[in-house]
Coordinates of C-alpha atoms and ligand atoms in Angstrom, one line a residue:
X121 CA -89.8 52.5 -50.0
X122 CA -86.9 54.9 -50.3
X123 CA -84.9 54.0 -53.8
X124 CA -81.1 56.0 -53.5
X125 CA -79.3 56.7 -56.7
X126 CA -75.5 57.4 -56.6
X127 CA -74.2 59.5 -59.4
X128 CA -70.6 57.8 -59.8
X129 CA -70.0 57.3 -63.3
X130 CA -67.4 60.6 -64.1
X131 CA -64.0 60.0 -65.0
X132 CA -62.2 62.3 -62.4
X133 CA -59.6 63.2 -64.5
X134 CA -58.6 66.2 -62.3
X135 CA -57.3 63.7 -59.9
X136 CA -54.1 62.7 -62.1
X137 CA -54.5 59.2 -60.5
X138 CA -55.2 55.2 -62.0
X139 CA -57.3 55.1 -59.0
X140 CA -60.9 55.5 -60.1
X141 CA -62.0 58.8 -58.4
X142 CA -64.5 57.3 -55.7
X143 CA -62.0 54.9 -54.3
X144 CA -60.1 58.1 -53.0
X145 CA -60.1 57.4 -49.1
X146 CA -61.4 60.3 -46.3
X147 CA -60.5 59.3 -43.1
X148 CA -59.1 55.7 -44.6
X149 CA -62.4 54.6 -46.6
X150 CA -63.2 55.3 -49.6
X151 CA -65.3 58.5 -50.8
X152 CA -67.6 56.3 -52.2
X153 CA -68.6 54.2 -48.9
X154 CA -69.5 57.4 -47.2
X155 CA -71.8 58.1 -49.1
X156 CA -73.1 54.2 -49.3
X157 CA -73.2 54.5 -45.4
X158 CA -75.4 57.3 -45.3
X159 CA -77.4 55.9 -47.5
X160 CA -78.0 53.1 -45.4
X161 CA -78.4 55.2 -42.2
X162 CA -81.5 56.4 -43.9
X163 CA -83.2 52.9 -44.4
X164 CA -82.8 52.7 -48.4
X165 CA -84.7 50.1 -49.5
X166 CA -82.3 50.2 -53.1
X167 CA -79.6 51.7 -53.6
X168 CA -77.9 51.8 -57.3
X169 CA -74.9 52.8 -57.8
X170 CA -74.3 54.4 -61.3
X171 CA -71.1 53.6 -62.5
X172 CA -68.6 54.3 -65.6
X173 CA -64.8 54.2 -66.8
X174 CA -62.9 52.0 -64.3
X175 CA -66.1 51.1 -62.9
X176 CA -65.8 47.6 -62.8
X177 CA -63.0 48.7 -59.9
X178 CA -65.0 50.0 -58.1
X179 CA -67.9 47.5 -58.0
X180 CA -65.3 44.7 -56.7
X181 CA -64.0 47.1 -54.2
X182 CA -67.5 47.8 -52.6
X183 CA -70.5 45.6 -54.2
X184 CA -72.7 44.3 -51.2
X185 CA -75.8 42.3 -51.0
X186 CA -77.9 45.7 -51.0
X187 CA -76.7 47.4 -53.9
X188 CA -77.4 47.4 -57.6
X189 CA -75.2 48.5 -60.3
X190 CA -76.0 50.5 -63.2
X191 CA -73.3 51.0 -65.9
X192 CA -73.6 54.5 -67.6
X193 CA -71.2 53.7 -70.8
X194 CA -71.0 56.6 -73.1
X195 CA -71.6 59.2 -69.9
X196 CA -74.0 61.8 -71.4
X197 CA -74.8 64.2 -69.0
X198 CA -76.8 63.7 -65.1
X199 CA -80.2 63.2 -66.4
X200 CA -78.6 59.8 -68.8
X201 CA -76.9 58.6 -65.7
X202 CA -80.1 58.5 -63.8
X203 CA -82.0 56.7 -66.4
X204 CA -80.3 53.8 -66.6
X205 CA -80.4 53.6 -63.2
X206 CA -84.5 52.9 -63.2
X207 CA -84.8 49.7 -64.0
X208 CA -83.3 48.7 -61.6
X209 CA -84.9 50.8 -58.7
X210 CA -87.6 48.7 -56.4
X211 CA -91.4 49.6 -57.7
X212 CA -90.5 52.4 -60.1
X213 CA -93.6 53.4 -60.6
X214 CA -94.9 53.9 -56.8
X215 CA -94.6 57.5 -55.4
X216 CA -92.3 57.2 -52.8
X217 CA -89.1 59.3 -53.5
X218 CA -86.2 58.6 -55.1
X219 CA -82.8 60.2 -53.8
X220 CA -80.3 61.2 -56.1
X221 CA -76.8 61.4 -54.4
X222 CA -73.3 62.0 -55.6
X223 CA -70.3 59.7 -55.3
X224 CA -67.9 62.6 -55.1
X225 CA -69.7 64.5 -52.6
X226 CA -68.6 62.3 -49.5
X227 CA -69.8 64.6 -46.7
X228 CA -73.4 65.1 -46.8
X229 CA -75.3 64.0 -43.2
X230 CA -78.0 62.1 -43.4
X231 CA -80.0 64.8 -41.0
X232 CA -80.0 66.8 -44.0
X233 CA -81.4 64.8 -46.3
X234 CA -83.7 63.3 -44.2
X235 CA -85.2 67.0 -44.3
X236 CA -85.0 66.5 -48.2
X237 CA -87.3 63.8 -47.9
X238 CA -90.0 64.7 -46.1
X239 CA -89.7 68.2 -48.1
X240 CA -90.5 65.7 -51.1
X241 CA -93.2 63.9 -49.4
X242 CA -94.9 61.7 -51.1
X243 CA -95.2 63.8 -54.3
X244 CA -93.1 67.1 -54.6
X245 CA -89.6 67.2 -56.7
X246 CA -87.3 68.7 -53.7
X247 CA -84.0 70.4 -54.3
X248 CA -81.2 70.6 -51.8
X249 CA -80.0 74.6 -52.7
X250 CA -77.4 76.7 -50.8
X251 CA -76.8 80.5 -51.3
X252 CA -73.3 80.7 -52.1
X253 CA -71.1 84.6 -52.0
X254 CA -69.4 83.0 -55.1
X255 CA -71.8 80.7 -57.5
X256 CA -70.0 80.5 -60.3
X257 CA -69.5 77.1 -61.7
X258 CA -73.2 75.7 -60.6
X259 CA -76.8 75.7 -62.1
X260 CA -78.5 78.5 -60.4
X261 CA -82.2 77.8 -58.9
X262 CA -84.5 80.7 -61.2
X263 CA -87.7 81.6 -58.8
X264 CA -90.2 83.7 -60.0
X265 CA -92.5 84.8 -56.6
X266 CA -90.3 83.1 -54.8
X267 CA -91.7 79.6 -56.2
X268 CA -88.6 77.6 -58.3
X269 CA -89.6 77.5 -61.9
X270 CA -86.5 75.7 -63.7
X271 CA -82.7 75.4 -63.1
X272 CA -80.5 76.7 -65.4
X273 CA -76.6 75.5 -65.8
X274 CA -73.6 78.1 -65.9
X275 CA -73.0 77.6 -69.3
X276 CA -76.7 78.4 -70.4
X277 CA -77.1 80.9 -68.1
X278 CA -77.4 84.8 -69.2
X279 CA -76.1 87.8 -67.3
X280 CA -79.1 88.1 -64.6
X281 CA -79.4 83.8 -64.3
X282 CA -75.6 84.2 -63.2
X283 CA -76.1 86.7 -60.8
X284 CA -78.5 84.4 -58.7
X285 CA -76.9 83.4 -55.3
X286 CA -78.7 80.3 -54.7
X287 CA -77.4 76.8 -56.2
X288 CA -78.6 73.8 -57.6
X289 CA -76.2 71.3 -54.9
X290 CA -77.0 68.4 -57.7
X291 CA -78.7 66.7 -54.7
X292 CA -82.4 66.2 -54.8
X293 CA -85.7 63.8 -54.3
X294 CA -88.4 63.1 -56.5
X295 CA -91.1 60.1 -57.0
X296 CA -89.7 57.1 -58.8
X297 CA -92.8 57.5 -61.2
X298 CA -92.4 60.9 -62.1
X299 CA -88.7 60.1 -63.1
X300 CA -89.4 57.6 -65.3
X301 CA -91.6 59.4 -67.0
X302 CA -89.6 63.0 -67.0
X303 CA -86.4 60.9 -67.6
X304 CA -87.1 59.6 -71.6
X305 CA -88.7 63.3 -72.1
X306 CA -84.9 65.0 -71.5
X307 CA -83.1 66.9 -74.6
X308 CA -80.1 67.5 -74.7
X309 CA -80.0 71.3 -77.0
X310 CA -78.1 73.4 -74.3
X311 CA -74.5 74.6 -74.2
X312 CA -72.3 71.2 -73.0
X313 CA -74.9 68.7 -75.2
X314 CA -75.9 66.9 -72.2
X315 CA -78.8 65.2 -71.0
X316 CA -79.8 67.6 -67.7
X317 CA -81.1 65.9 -65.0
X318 CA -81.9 69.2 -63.7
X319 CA -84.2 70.2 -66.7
X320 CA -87.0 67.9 -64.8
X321 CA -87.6 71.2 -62.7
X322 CA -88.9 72.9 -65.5
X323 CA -91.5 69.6 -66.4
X324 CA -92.6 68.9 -62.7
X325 CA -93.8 72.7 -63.1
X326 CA -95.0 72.2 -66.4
X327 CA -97.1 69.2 -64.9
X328 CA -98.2 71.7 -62.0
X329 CA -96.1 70.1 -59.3
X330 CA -94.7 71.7 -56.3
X331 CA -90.9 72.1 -56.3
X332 CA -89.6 72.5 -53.3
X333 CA -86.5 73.1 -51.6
X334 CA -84.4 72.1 -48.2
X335 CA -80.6 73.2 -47.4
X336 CA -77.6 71.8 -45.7
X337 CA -76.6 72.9 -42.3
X338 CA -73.0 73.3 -43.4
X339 CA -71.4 74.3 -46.7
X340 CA -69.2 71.2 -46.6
X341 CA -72.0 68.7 -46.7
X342 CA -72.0 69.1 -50.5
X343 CA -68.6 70.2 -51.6
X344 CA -68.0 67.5 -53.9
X345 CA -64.1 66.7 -54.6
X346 CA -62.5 67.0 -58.5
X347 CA -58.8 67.2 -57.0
X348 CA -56.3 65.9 -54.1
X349 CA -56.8 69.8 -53.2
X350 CA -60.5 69.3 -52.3
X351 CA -59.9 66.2 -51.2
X352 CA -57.4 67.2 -48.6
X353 CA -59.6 70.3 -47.9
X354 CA -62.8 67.8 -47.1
X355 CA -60.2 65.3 -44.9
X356 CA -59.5 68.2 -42.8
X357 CA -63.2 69.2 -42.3
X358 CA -63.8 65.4 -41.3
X359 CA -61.2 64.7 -38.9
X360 CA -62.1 68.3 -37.2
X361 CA -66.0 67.1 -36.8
X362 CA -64.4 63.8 -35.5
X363 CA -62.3 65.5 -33.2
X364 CA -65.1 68.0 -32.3
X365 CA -67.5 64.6 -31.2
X366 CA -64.7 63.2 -29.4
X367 CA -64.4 66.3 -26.8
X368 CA -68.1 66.3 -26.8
X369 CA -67.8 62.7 -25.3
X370 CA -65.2 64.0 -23.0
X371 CA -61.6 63.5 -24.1
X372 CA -59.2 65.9 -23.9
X373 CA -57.3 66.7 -27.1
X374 CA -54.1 68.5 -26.9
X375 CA -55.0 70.1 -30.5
X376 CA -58.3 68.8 -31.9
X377 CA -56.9 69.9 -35.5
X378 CA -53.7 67.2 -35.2
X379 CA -55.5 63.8 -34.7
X380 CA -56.6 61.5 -37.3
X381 CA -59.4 59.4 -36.7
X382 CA -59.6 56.5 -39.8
X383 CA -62.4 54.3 -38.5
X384 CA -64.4 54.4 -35.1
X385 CA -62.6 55.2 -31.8
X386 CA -64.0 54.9 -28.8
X387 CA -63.0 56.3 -25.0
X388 CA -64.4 56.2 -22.0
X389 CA -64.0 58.9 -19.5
X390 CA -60.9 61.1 -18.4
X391 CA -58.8 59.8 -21.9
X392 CA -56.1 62.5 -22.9
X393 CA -54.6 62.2 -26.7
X394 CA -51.6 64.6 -27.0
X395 CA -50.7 65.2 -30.6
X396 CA -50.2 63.9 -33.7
X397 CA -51.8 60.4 -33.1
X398 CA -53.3 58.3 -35.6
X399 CA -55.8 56.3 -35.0
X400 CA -57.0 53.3 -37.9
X401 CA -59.9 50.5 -37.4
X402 CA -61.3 49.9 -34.1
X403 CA -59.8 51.2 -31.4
X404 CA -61.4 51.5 -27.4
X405 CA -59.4 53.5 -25.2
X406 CA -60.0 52.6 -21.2
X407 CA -61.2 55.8 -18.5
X408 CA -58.5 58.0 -17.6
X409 CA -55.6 56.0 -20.3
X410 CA -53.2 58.5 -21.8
X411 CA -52.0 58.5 -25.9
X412 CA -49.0 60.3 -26.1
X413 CA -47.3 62.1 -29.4
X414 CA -47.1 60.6 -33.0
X415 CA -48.4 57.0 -31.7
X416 CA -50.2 54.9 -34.5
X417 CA -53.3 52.5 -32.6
X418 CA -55.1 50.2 -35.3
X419 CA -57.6 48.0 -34.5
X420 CA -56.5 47.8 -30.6
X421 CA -57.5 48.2 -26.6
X422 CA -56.1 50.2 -24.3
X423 CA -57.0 49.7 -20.6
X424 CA -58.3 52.2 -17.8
X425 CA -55.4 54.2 -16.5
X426 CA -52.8 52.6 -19.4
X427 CA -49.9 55.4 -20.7
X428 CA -48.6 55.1 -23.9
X429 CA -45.6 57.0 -23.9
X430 CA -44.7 58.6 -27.3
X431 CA -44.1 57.1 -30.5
X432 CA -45.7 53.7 -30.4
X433 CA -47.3 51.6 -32.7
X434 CA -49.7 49.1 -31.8
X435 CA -51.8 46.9 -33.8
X436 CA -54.3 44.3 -33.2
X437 CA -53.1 44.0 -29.2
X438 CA -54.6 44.6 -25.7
X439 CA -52.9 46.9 -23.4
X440 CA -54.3 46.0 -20.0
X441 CA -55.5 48.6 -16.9
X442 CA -52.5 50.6 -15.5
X443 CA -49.8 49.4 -18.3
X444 CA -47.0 51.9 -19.5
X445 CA -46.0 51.3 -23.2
X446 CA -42.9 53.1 -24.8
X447 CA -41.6 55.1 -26.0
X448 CA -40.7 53.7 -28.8
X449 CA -42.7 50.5 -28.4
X450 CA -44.2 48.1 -31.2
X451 CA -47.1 45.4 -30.1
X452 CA -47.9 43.5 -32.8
X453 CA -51.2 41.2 -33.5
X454 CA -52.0 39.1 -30.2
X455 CA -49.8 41.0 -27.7
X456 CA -52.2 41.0 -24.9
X457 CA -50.5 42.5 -22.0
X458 CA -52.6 42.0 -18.7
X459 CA -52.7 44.8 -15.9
X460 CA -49.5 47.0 -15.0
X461 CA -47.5 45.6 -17.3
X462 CA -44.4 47.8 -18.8
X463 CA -43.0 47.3 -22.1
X464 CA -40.9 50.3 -23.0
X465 CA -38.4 51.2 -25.7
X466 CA -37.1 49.7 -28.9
X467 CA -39.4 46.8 -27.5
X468 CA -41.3 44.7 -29.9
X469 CA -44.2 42.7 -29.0
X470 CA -46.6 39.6 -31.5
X471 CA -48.7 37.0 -30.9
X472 CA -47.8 37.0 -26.7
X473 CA -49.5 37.2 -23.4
X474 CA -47.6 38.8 -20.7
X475 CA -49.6 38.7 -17.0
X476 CA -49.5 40.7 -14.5
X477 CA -46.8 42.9 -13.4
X478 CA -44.2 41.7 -15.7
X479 CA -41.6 44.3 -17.1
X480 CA -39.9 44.4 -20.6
X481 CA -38.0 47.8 -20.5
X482 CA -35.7 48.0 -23.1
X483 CA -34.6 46.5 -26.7
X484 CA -36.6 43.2 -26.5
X485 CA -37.8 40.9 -28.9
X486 CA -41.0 38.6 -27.3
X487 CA -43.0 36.7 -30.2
X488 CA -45.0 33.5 -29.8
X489 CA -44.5 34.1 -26.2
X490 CA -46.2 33.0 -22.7
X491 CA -44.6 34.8 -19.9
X492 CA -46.3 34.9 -16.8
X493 CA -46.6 37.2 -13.9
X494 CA -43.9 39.2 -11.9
X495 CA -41.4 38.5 -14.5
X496 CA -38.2 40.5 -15.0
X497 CA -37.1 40.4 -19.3
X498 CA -33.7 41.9 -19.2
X499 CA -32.5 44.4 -22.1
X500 CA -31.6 43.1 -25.3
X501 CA -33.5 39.5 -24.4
X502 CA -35.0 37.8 -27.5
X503 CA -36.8 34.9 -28.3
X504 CA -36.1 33.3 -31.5
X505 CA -38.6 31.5 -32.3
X506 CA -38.5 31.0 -35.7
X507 CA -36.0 28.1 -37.3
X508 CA -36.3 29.5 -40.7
X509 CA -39.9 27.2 -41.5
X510 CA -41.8 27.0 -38.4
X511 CA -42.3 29.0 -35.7
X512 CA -42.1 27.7 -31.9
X513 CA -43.4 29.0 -28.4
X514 CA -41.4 29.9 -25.3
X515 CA -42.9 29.9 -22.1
X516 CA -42.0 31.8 -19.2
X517 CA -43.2 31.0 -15.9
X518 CA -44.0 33.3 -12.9
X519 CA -41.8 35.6 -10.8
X520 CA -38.3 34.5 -13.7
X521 CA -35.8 37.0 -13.8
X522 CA -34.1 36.9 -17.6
X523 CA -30.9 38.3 -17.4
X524 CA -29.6 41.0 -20.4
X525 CA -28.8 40.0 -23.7
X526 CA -30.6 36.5 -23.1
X527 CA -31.9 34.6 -26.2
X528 CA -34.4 31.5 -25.7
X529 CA -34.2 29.2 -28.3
X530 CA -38.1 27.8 -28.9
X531 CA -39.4 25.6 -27.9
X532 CA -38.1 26.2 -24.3
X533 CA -39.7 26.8 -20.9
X534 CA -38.5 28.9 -18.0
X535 CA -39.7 27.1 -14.7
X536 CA -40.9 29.3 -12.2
X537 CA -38.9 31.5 -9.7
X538 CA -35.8 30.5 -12.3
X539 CA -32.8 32.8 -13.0
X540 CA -31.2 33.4 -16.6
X541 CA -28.1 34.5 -16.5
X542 CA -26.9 37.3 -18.4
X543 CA -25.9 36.4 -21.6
X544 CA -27.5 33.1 -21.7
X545 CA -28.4 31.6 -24.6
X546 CA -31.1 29.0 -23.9
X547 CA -31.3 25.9 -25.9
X548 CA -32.9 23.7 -23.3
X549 CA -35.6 24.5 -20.5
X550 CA -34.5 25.9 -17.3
X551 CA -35.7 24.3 -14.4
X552 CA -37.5 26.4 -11.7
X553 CA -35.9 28.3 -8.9
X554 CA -32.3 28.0 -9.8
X555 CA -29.8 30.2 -11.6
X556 CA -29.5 28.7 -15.4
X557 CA -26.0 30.3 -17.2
X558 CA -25.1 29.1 -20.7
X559 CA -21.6 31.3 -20.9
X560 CA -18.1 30.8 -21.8
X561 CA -16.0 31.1 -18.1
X562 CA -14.0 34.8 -18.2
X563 CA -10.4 34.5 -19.0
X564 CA -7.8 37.3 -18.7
X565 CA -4.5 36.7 -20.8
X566 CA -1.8 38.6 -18.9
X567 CA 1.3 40.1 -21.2
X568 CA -0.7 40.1 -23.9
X569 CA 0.1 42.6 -27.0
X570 CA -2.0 44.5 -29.1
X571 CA -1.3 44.2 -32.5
X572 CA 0.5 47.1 -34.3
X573 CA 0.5 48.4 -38.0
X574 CA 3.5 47.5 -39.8
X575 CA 5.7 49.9 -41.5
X576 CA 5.9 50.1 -44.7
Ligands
UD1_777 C1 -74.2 69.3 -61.8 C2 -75.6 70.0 -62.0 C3 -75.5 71.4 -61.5 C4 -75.0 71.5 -60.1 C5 -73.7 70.7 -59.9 C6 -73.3 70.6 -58.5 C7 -76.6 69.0 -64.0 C8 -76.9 69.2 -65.4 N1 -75.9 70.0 -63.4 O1 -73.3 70.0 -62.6 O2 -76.7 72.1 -61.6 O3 -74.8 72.8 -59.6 O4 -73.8 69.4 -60.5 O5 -72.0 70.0 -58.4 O6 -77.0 68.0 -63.4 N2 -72.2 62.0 -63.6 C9 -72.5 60.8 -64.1 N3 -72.7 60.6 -65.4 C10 -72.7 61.7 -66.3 C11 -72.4 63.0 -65.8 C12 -72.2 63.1 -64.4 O7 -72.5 59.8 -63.3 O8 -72.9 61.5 -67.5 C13 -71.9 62.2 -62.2 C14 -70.5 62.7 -61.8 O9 -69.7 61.6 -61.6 C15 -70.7 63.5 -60.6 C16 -72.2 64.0 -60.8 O10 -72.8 63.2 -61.7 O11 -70.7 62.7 -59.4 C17 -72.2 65.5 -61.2 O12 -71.5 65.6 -62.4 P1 -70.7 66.9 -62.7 O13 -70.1 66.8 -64.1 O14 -69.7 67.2 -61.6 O15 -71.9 68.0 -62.7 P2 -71.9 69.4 -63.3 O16 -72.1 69.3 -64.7 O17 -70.8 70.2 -62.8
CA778 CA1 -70.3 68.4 -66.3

């Protein structure tokens, strides 16, 4: 019966933004919902989210059935926030630990504070501590023979407390009962006039209880963020354990410090991502498909063996097996291209399927689109198929050939084996296997005269 408790209530003033501070996104979600997730990896059976100014923000930006919401209103120091997070905690007064997290510290694994946990057992108060080369700012961990004896803050601490290396993280595990009975014993007679969560050290020893300690594997796992500096800083150290897991699976990245990952991607063998790329939502990426520079995938598949060519953007689409996309190529929601299909430059794709084999090269416009197999859509071809309320399909048939600079007035249908002219402009459907023209006949005006300025 693991109870979490996320510290979340500070202002965040440093941020200089209306956004409360733990909606700030790393990798595309907020701060926040890291934290939430980890918490969930680790089987919480509560998990109550402390909250203050703009708070009611963030509860409608990421309530869910499993959490519970404490409001901290005035915000009186660590130990306050926690307290009025206990009633609401599930059996507050059984021994199995309660985690106390941080909204603002995004990063922290949950293989780490699964070691937290079992340090705490079923009835230690465990601290997560790091040495750091430069402490200042933090409450330092006193020891005396090595065993933790209290935790004092910066502000309180004298010459010799300040000199100690190792740091309170903020992070830490205790039993539900023992909070609730340190919690209502907290003072607040100390340099900021705060109530201290981190004075219950001094009462678990008081009471004779073990205080233990566990660390993080990396320093980042509890950097918390106060500014866009640190949170930049903390993006960069996510997308490079992203990009790190992603060569571990097998991909190649041209520079694993220029990719940004913003939800889950996934690629099966041989996938190459050159530079620059962005990737948002869910994304699969086929064995042996190739990303080029600066694309943009969101939410979308990408078949075995498929090139993207550089500078695409592609959302909510399937590329099929053996495809070439771009450069310069935009599929929008419900492009589905099928297998070796090629859609290249200053071509824009929505709500279409396009079979097998079928080519759209250059400037195109296909939306609300069938087009079958084999088909040949000449440059500059568009389908307009929107009258200016409702929007209407065209349907292309196998093996057409759509000459340049075609538009197909929807609701049309190309037969199959048809010809468009160049230049057409189709109002009515064109039957199969013949050449369809809609074009004015080619005159030439001989003797004719350019017009000239006239002097003035
Ligand atoms: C706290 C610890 C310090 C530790 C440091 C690590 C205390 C007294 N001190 O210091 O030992 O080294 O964190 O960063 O606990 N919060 C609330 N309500 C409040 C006050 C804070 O929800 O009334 C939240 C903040 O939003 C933040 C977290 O608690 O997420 C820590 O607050 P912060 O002011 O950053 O802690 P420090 O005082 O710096
Ligand atoms: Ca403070």
């Amino acid at each position: 019966m693991l109870n979490v408790v996320i510290l979340a209530a500070g202002q965040g003033k440093r941020m200089r933004s209306d956004l409360p501070k733990v909606l700030h996104p790393i990798a595309g979600k907020p701060m926040l919902s890291h934290v939430l997730d980890t918490a969930r990896q680790l089987g919480a059976a509560k998990i109550c989210v402390v909250y203050g100014h703009g708070g009611e923000r963030v509860r409608d930006a990421l309530d869910a059935p499993d959490l519970a919401w404490a409001l901290q209103e005035p915000q009186l120091g660590t130990g306050h926030a926690v307290l009025q997070a206990l009633p609401l905690l599930a059996a507050a007064v059984s021994p199995a630990p309660t985690l106390i997290l941080y909204g603002d510290v995004p990063l922290i694994r949950a293989a780490t504070l699964r070691r937290l946990i079992e340090a705490a057992g079923d009835d230690c108060l465990a601290l997560l501590t790091a040495h750091l080369p430069n402490p200042h700012g933090y409450g330092r961990i006193v020891r005396v023979d090595g065993k933790v004896t209290r935790i004092v803050e910066e502000k309180d601490a004298d010459d010799a407390e300040r000199a100690i290396r190792e740091i309170n993280t903020g992070i830490l595990a205790a039993p539900a009962g023992r909070l609730a009975r340190w919690l209502p014993q907290l003072g607040k007679a100390n340099a900021q006039g705060e109530y201290y969560l981190t004075d219950i050290v001094a009462l678990a020893v008081a009471e004779g209880m073990e205080v233990v300690t566990a660390h993080p594997d990396a320093s980042w796992e509890t950097d918390g963020i106060n500014s866009k500096a640190q949170l930049a800083t903390l993006e960069r150290i996510h997308q490079r354990n992203i990009a790190e897991s992603l060569m571990e699976q097998g991909v190649t990245l041209a520079d694993p410090s220029r990719i940004d990952v913003r939800g889950v991607l996934t690629c099966e063998r041989d996938v190459f991502i050159d530079v620059g790329c962005v990737f948002e939502g869910a994304v699969k990426v086929g064995a042996g498909a190739t990303v080029s520079a600066h694309c943009v995938l969101k939410d979308c598949t990408i078949g075995a063996g498929a090139r993207i060519h550089p500078f695409c953007h592609i959302e909510g689409a399937t590329v099929g097996p053996q495809s070439l996309v771009g450069p310069y190529a935009r599929l929008r929601p419900g492009a589905l291209l099928s297998e070796d299909v090629h859609v290249g430059n200053f071509v824009e794709v929505k709500n279409s399927t396009i079979a097998a084999h079928s080519k759209a090269n250059h400037l195109a416009y296909i939306g609300d689109a069938t087009i079958g197999s084999r088909v040949n859509v000449g440059a500059g071809t568009i389908t307009c198929n929107y009258d200016g309320a409702n929007k209407h399909r065209t349907v292309i048939e196998d093996d057409v050939f759509i000459g340049s600079d075609t538009q197909l007035v929807a609701p049309v249908t190309v037969g199959r084996g048809a010809t468009l002219g160049a230049g057409t402009t189709l109002t009515r459907d064109a039957p199969p296997d013949q050449l369809t023209v809609s074009r004015a006949r080619q005159t030439s005006i001989p003797g004719w005269k350019r017009p000239t300025k006239k002097p003035k």
